[in-house]
XYZ file of C-alpha atoms in Angstrom:
296
model
C -31.925 -47.768 -195.282
C -32.309 -44.059 -196.072
C -29.208 -44.235 -198.279
C -30.718 -47.057 -200.372
C -34.004 -45.160 -200.710
C -32.220 -42.065 -202.004
C -30.261 -44.142 -204.545
C -33.461 -45.699 -205.813
C -35.127 -42.310 -206.091
C -32.238 -40.537 -207.819
C -32.843 -41.927 -211.341
C -36.447 -40.791 -211.141
C -35.419 -37.301 -210.139
C -32.890 -37.064 -212.938
C -35.264 -38.247 -215.638
C -38.316 -36.441 -214.362
C -40.328 -39.668 -214.397
C -41.593 -38.998 -210.911
C -43.542 -35.906 -211.925
C -44.308 -36.397 -215.608
C -45.684 -39.295 -217.606
C -44.223 -40.034 -221.040
C -47.758 -39.982 -222.463
C -48.042 -36.317 -221.432
C -45.082 -35.295 -223.560
C -45.328 -33.865 -227.056
C -42.360 -35.190 -229.045
C -41.467 -32.762 -231.816
C -39.743 -33.883 -234.994
C -39.376 -30.352 -236.391
C -39.125 -26.877 -234.882
C -38.948 -23.431 -236.465
C -38.154 -20.019 -234.984
C -38.684 -16.690 -236.719
C -39.246 -13.026 -235.939
C -36.966 -10.236 -234.812
C -38.919 -8.412 -232.067
C -41.510 -11.044 -231.189
C -40.383 -14.578 -231.784
C -42.760 -17.205 -233.187
C -41.956 -20.842 -232.524
C -43.459 -23.506 -234.777
C -43.517 -27.227 -234.050
C -44.498 -30.471 -235.746
C -44.844 -33.634 -233.618
C -43.625 -37.010 -234.823
C -46.092 -38.868 -237.013
C -48.460 -35.940 -237.351
C -49.036 -33.595 -240.260
C -50.477 -30.864 -238.059
C -48.313 -28.090 -236.655
C -48.591 -25.686 -233.734
C -47.148 -22.255 -233.033
C -46.753 -19.791 -230.181
C -45.105 -16.454 -229.473
C -42.624 -15.076 -226.963
C -39.615 -12.830 -226.607
C -37.382 -15.931 -226.576
C -37.648 -19.514 -227.808
C -37.943 -20.756 -224.221
C -40.878 -18.406 -223.554
C -42.555 -19.429 -226.832
C -42.118 -23.074 -225.880
C -43.883 -22.482 -222.568
C -46.775 -20.761 -224.366
C -47.059 -23.693 -226.749
C -47.029 -26.134 -223.831
C -49.891 -24.267 -222.169
C -51.885 -24.240 -225.427
C -51.186 -27.890 -226.256
C -51.759 -29.164 -222.734
C -48.502 -31.054 -222.397
C -44.738 -30.778 -222.055
C -42.953 -30.263 -225.366
C -39.893 -32.545 -225.534
C -37.245 -31.501 -228.069
C -34.516 -33.992 -227.137
C -35.297 -36.051 -230.265
C -36.057 -33.137 -232.597
C -34.426 -33.787 -235.965
C -34.862 -30.456 -237.810
C -34.684 -26.811 -236.694
C -35.774 -24.219 -239.258
C -34.463 -20.619 -239.164
C -35.083 -17.532 -241.247
C -31.958 -15.676 -240.060
C -33.769 -13.337 -237.689
C -32.564 -15.408 -234.712
C -29.276 -17.284 -234.890
C -26.658 -18.378 -232.378
C -28.190 -17.037 -229.158
C -31.503 -18.862 -229.502
C -29.926 -21.985 -230.991
C -27.401 -22.134 -228.158
C -30.186 -21.774 -225.584
C -32.223 -24.568 -227.167
C -29.150 -26.824 -227.220
C -27.774 -26.123 -223.749
C -30.869 -25.246 -221.744
C -33.701 -27.133 -223.411
C -31.825 -30.291 -224.438
C -32.035 -30.053 -228.214
C -30.019 -32.868 -229.794
C -26.526 -31.874 -231.103
C -27.266 -34.035 -234.166
C -30.330 -31.970 -235.084
C -30.238 -30.637 -238.663
C -30.733 -26.937 -239.400
C -32.502 -25.394 -242.374
C -32.507 -21.821 -243.640
C -35.977 -21.086 -244.984
C -39.108 -18.962 -244.817
C -40.207 -20.655 -241.611
C -43.907 -19.856 -241.673
C -44.300 -20.983 -245.286
C -42.397 -24.197 -244.604
C -44.668 -25.116 -241.678
C -47.888 -23.846 -243.294
C -47.483 -25.064 -246.852
C -44.662 -27.624 -246.874
C -43.884 -30.710 -244.840
C -40.733 -30.290 -242.712
C -40.460 -34.077 -242.365
C -40.207 -34.400 -246.152
C -37.590 -31.637 -246.270
C -35.569 -33.515 -243.646
C -35.591 -36.626 -245.831
C -34.354 -34.554 -248.776
C -31.462 -33.196 -246.674
C -30.401 -36.648 -245.563
C -30.630 -38.046 -249.075
C -28.567 -35.178 -250.500
C -25.919 -35.724 -247.818
C -25.772 -39.473 -248.515
C -25.347 -38.824 -252.246
C -22.532 -36.309 -251.743
C -24.563 -33.389 -253.138
C -24.335 -31.267 -249.966
C -21.957 -31.305 -246.973
C -22.871 -32.891 -243.669
C -24.188 -30.281 -241.185
C -25.740 -30.404 -237.747
C -26.541 -27.992 -234.926
C -23.274 -28.538 -233.052
C -21.179 -27.758 -236.145
C -23.269 -24.738 -237.108
C -23.116 -23.295 -233.607
C -19.349 -23.778 -233.472
C -18.995 -21.826 -236.736
C -21.267 -19.015 -235.510
C -19.225 -18.691 -232.339
C -15.974 -18.562 -234.358
C -14.203 -15.432 -235.550
C -16.021 -15.388 -238.924
C -19.511 -15.573 -237.322
C -20.709 -17.449 -240.393
C -22.077 -20.996 -240.632
C -22.867 -23.372 -243.454
C -26.348 -24.868 -243.568
C -28.864 -26.113 -246.114
C -31.524 -23.808 -247.509
C -34.931 -24.440 -249.001
C -35.213 -22.580 -252.331
C -37.851 -22.536 -255.037
C -35.874 -24.986 -257.148
C -34.957 -27.365 -254.343
C -32.311 -27.811 -251.689
C -29.257 -25.536 -251.748
C -26.541 -24.420 -249.315
C -25.939 -20.972 -247.812
C -23.408 -19.206 -245.656
C -25.558 -17.657 -242.908
C -24.003 -14.830 -240.863
C -25.118 -14.191 -237.303
C -26.621 -10.873 -238.422
C -29.046 -12.785 -240.666
C -27.401 -12.071 -244.011
C -27.027 -15.124 -246.255
C -24.880 -15.947 -249.280
C -26.079 -18.671 -251.632
C -23.564 -21.291 -252.821
C -23.440 -22.788 -256.271
C -24.175 -26.529 -256.505
C -20.530 -27.099 -257.504
C -19.258 -25.309 -254.379
C -21.679 -27.290 -252.189
C -20.316 -30.556 -253.593
C -16.760 -29.299 -253.045
C -17.454 -28.538 -249.384
C -18.774 -32.070 -248.977
C -15.196 -33.283 -249.540
C -13.383 -30.493 -247.725
C -15.389 -30.891 -244.485
C -15.295 -34.687 -244.147
C -12.253 -36.608 -242.910
C -13.785 -39.833 -244.259
C -16.502 -40.465 -246.784
C -19.012 -43.228 -247.449
C -19.526 -45.184 -250.665
C -20.833 -43.024 -253.489
C -21.517 -43.191 -257.188
C -20.205 -40.106 -258.998
C -20.497 -39.027 -262.611
C -17.558 -37.603 -264.553
C -17.132 -36.572 -268.165
C -14.610 -38.728 -270.037
C -13.589 -38.837 -273.710
C -16.319 -41.443 -274.251
C -19.011 -39.359 -272.542
C -20.437 -39.256 -269.043
C -19.445 -42.226 -266.904
C -20.598 -43.433 -263.509
C -17.728 -44.097 -261.106
C -18.075 -46.069 -257.884
C -16.173 -44.476 -254.982
C -15.517 -47.003 -252.231
C -13.618 -44.820 -249.787
C -12.262 -41.309 -249.342
C -10.075 -39.495 -246.830
C -9.030 -35.902 -246.192
C -5.716 -34.818 -244.737
C -5.051 -31.218 -243.641
C -1.645 -29.683 -243.038
C 0.118 -26.321 -242.986
C 3.462 -25.972 -244.779
C 5.464 -23.366 -246.706
C 2.970 -20.629 -245.933
C 0.056 -22.638 -247.318
C -2.947 -24.478 -245.925
C -2.971 -27.784 -247.765
C -6.036 -30.004 -248.110
C -5.248 -33.424 -249.559
C -8.226 -35.464 -250.738
C -7.692 -39.131 -251.588
C -10.466 -41.087 -253.299
C -10.493 -44.845 -253.814
C -12.479 -46.195 -256.776
C -13.680 -49.665 -257.676
C -11.800 -50.999 -260.738
C -11.955 -47.627 -262.463
C -10.032 -47.143 -265.777
C -7.290 -44.529 -265.852
C -9.149 -42.056 -268.109
C -12.114 -42.118 -265.761
C -9.837 -41.566 -262.753
C -8.336 -38.512 -264.466
C -11.797 -37.165 -265.270
C -12.945 -37.676 -261.682
C -9.810 -35.982 -260.340
C -10.454 -32.903 -262.537
C -14.074 -32.801 -261.423
C -13.278 -33.010 -257.705
C -10.439 -30.503 -257.970
C -12.693 -27.996 -259.737
C -15.457 -28.440 -257.149
C -13.091 -28.004 -254.196
C -11.448 -24.925 -255.706
C -14.862 -23.415 -256.412
C -15.904 -24.119 -252.829
C -12.842 -22.353 -251.400
C -13.298 -19.362 -253.710
C -16.959 -18.843 -252.790
C -16.252 -19.399 -249.095
C -13.488 -16.778 -249.010
C -15.634 -14.316 -250.998
C -18.381 -14.731 -248.391
C -15.929 -14.085 -245.547
C -16.543 -17.534 -244.092
C -14.416 -20.386 -242.755
C -16.225 -23.718 -242.634
C -13.230 -25.977 -243.362
C -11.096 -25.242 -240.284
C -8.668 -22.797 -241.876
C -8.178 -20.769 -238.669
C -7.425 -23.828 -236.582
C -5.043 -25.216 -239.199
C -3.231 -21.881 -239.518
C -2.840 -21.572 -235.741
C -1.499 -25.100 -235.530
C 1.040 -24.360 -238.260
C 2.029 -20.974 -236.870
C 0.698 -19.159 -239.939
C -1.312 -15.983 -240.449
C -4.685 -17.154 -241.770
C -5.215 -13.934 -243.685
C -1.958 -14.329 -245.605
C -1.844 -18.112 -246.037
C -2.941 -19.517 -249.394
C -5.124 -22.602 -249.754
C -3.867 -25.447 -251.910
C -6.061 -28.365 -252.943
C -4.531 -31.739 -253.806
C -6.745 -34.525 -255.199
C -5.640 -38.115 -255.717
C -7.851 -40.750 -257.305
C -6.761 -44.359 -256.948
């Protein structure tokens, strides 16, 4: 009988339902952390325009202060956006992910955190990020990918940034320094970081002018051979004429080459060069990167 009672009680202990009501939780859609010496944590609950903030030496301490001020437990398991200004990077993000249960799919944003929470709407920014990703304008990023890059040998991650003229991409180093990418490089990294792509409509310049081209499928193959790291991008189009295919190939090749050039200049590796070189028995520092684009 005792055994059955323990089994019935176990799910409640694991979920915390025995000590906390769901109605007492504050579900945050967006979080922001900023500050070098004293950390300030900002939060925006789902469905609410208002924000809250609290201070602490760590994000966990700031969360506890916010919970005391708000009168409820702050739940970040469904948080969709985490904003950073570069003052705190992998240590705090890792703690939020592993100790506080932040979702691995959470998006990150490099921005002036206080201004974003005081004068902008983080929820609207999140929609802009998702729309840009869906349209192939910026690469797919999430907290698990960013943290993996920060913990790598280059200590540099790729994440979106909120600039005066809209959404851009940056290489953010763990010391807080950031390098801004060109829009062309950001589009190139969209292709070089994804093994498969969704349907897109791209524009390429042909002899008859700009033309919209429907891309139905794409795939990326990586291999190491002859002292080179080779990235082969194959794009499938929908009944596209040959001149448009050639124009699209030139466009994608230029974007990918620009992406690699800016990435190497920033001292970053966000396309798995180190792993590919190790697999192929090559020295990453000496291996050249070759881009191959096929449009069918």
